[in-house]
Amino acid sequence: MNRSIATSNRILRLALLSPAALVLTLTTLVPILYMVVSSLYRLDPVLFNRAWPFVGLGNYVDVLTKDPMFWSSMQKTVLFLLYTITPQIAVGMFLAVLLFREFKGKALVQTLMLFPILTTPVVISMIWKYFFDFDTGFLNVLLIKLGLPPQTWLSTKGFSFITGIPGIGPWLASTFSLNWAFASIVFVNFWQWAPFCFLVFYAGLTALPLEVFDACRVDGATRWQTFRFVTLPLLRPVVWIVVFLRIIDCLKVYAQIWVIFGNAEPTRIINVHLYTIGFTMSDYGRASALGVITLLFIALILVGNYLLGGKSHESSV
Amino acid sequence: MKKLILMLMVVAILTSAFAGGGKETPAKPAGPKKITILCVTSPETNALKAAAEEFKKKNPGFEITFSEQGRMGYFTNVTTQLVGGTDAFDLVQDNTTYITELAAAGVIDPYDTYLFDKKYTNLAEYDLDDIPVKLVYNGKIYCIPTDLSSQITYVRKDLISKIPETWDELLENAKKFDQATNPSSPVKYGIMLTALTGGPEAPKIFYTVLWSMGGNVIDEKGNVVINSPAGKKAGEFYRALAKYLPKDVTTYDYTKVFDSLKAGLTAQAAPFWNAAWNNLKLTDSAFKDKYAIGLIPGVRQPDGSILRTPQTHGWGLIINTNSKNKEAAWEFLKFATSKEGFRIRGKAGSSVYRPSILNDKSYATDEYFPIMAQTYKIARMEPLVTYYSKLHEILNVMVAGFLTTNTPVEEILAKAEKDILELKKQYK
Amino acid sequence: MKAPYRIMKSALFYVFVFGVVLFWAFPIFWILISSFKPDNLIVSQDLHLIFGPTLANYRKIFTSHNFFHFLYNSAYVAVVTTLIVFLAGFTGAYSLSRFRTGGFLLVFLIMLTRVAPPAAILMPYFLIFRHLKLNNTLTALVIVNVAQNLSFMLLMLKSFIDEIPYSIEEAARIEGASWYQILSLLIFPLARSGILTTSIFTFIFTWNEYLFAMVLCSSNRVKTLPVAAGDFITAYAIEWGPVFSSGVVILLPIMLLAFFVQKYIVKGLTFGAVK
């Protein structure tokens, strides 16, 4: 490329990128900077409009050492991610492969599966709160009508088949959050997002070259072998993207849990905890510190995802 | 050509995005009086609106806008807006428990400027002595509540003939009518109360129990006294009660308990908020006439009397320090909290607490009023500290510990004590 | 011998599909039904599958609450946001793709902006808007939503544009096409499905956004639909009837939108991810 094109290229590419860059800087980097700065002071409504007392890393020390809820909410967050994302991916993949054929009403099915994604999360949690209600909820009323015992869907009692294990039962239930309440938030998140995984995987399947599958059929491979050795490896980049997106989203979950459980301890994952500190307890400084820590944590996941995803990830990022 | 039109459309929308979009028009200093009140959707707000209607009849041309919001996130929003210095609202409806912090933050104005100025207020008519509860900080009145809330006992009068007077009696009834323990009970639960973790109500009810047993969280001198024999008794009472409470009681907010009264699921609800009495009457529940009310239970003293200590808190209007219409705001505020204002709001469903009205036989026609008059006489407020929300959080965890875990009561109390001492150190 | 086996397999398949659809569509269906029930039939110990339908809940939200106005507010914010995100995203994505501006670091930063925990940046946003005198305006909400969605658009479109072979552009440039012509006449049509998909998701996320809308736009003049639905969680009760009917009102426009562009959503979701 000769000089003039190169220079005009540089000007052009900066010009093209500038609206986006401007918007992003102003609207995101500035608040993040503010968050980082405010995390170094002790801030609450009383101090806010006066001189801010500088505490350096004091807030961070507080969060990491003096706040027992911090570590338990981190633990719960990790468990939450594990419990809800795994079924979403598995079920999404299963449905995508299973429904990847012609059948009557296929378009209708795909449209109906969109609903959970399209509905406002707040309304979805209100629906499930209503369904899970012990006395007047839909599920228990139905169970009673069928002569079955109603379940305590929203209680914090551990699952009886776990707590019943002699010796380590209760320890297992509490360390791994094996109780009804936690299960219900895992479930609601699963219910809302498994269709998303299904649709994305389905789309991924449509983009796969047909010849490969024809070759498999000719070679006499079973459906399971085809899936395991051909489909799955080909879909690997898609799976990584979905896992990544779901992790990011689950870390931002707040309203869905708040509507049903408030900031009750058993279901307090990291964003709910942040909201509690920042707004229920009005401790702005500490909330900012927690926000920075969360951001670093997420950045770590980003990097980890890139490294694990390997080269196939680069082009899609 | 088509492209040009498309571009023009885009430009038009973009410019309107930056120019329009419901921008704030600057407040007019003179001219017709206009005020905006930020409030939560509730029966209290409806009562306030009724007062506003009457007020507008007496002051034609005066505009009052109610900016209503749902309960979810309301208090957060109030604090954020006030601390952020908005001038979009002149008066804000808030819970008495949060006002101290706002006053200390300097984002609200005391009533004093207008209350004690003859130009604005006729004190004789207003009668400050008729107000048993005022929110004072640094010697100034920051709020005269529009509604006070306290707790009473609700029982199914067709099942229980005598209102339980002590906590033990309450527990006995709870056991008798718990269907899980006693399958012949006609109702599902023997006792119900609000214990939502993270909500405002759970610690308040605990105070009612704790005080009656002679305990406290922080005494007048500022010492942390939660870890005491009285505290232990209260904790153990809660633990005993937990046997008969619904298994997911820590998700029970006012709404859930209220719904269970509506659906006739429980024999007793105590301590439970007085607002439910009027609200129940307004529903079409099949059980609404089956309840009787009385004072909350207490602890029998050596001389035979019963020590009852209902906790109280309430709603009130506070003045935004950045408001541009403070004088106009005070005119309405004065009216809403005057004797006449109370009467109007009381008829519209608000919890009246001015003794002059509660004792007025022509107004107080229901069994409810003498009970409330007595309740407010003995009612106490929680410690109104600037770190209220953080203290509240510690107490919430403590109550949840009593109700849902098997950790020894002493341990839970010790931890709460430790946390509160930590908290106080920060707020020397 | 084979035929009945195949019929049975097929029947089993349809039963399974029906079950799957029931599991996911039923709660939404229940919202729809319940929105026509009077309040006392919703919270009770019976299912009330047969009942006398009423429009009371809808009447309530449109007359005594300003739902038409809230609909307008939500639509305004969603449309303007989507437009800005598209314009800035399309041009930015082209630059990222063709010139690899900023390399991986920039992309990383862009992703970071998407993942900042909302609760922590809420206060900064509130204060910044207050300084700019933009609090309680729809403009503020547009800005916030653009921030939340721009990164998604940038990255998605970048992978779409990556797919388009550079040779086509080169050929056009040799023929003397200007950059503007290349962008609008060549790239835009080819990346259309990706643009459409991402725009729709931007629209949906903005339409359903709750937290920022609640704090930044609390006055009635600028309230959006999800926040208005939350109003029915009053201080003492949840008015289920209006909650359900507002849920339906919020869902309906999105549903219609999704119905019409459904095949693009399904197709475009991972276009760039699958090489």
XYZ file of C-alpha atoms in Angstrom, chain A residues 89-103 106 197-199 201-203 205 208 213 223-224 226-228 231-232 235, chain C residues 13 16:
35
model
C -25.570 -26.025 28.418
C -26.356 -29.714 28.639
C -30.106 -29.383 28.167
C -29.659 -26.713 25.504
C -27.340 -28.949 23.554
C -29.566 -31.978 24.014
C -32.612 -30.119 22.743
C -30.699 -28.610 19.839
C -29.501 -31.990 18.629
C -32.802 -33.683 19.239
C -34.930 -31.076 17.530
C -32.571 -30.698 14.607
C -34.913 -32.336 12.169
C -38.081 -31.562 10.334
C -41.271 -31.989 12.296
C -41.231 -26.687 14.423
C -28.550 -21.998 24.896
C -30.841 -24.205 22.853
C -31.360 -21.555 20.192
C -26.591 -24.274 19.684
C -29.290 -24.887 17.134
C -28.021 -21.992 15.074
C -25.735 -26.714 14.090
C -22.150 -26.972 10.126
C -22.476 -35.826 8.579
C -25.778 -41.159 16.399
C -23.952 -41.003 19.683
C -21.368 -38.840 15.482
C -22.296 -36.484 18.223
C -19.325 -37.162 20.414
C -20.601 -32.525 16.277
C -19.279 -31.646 19.665
C -19.368 -26.820 18.143
C -40.986 -37.694 19.995
C -41.499 -35.151 24.376
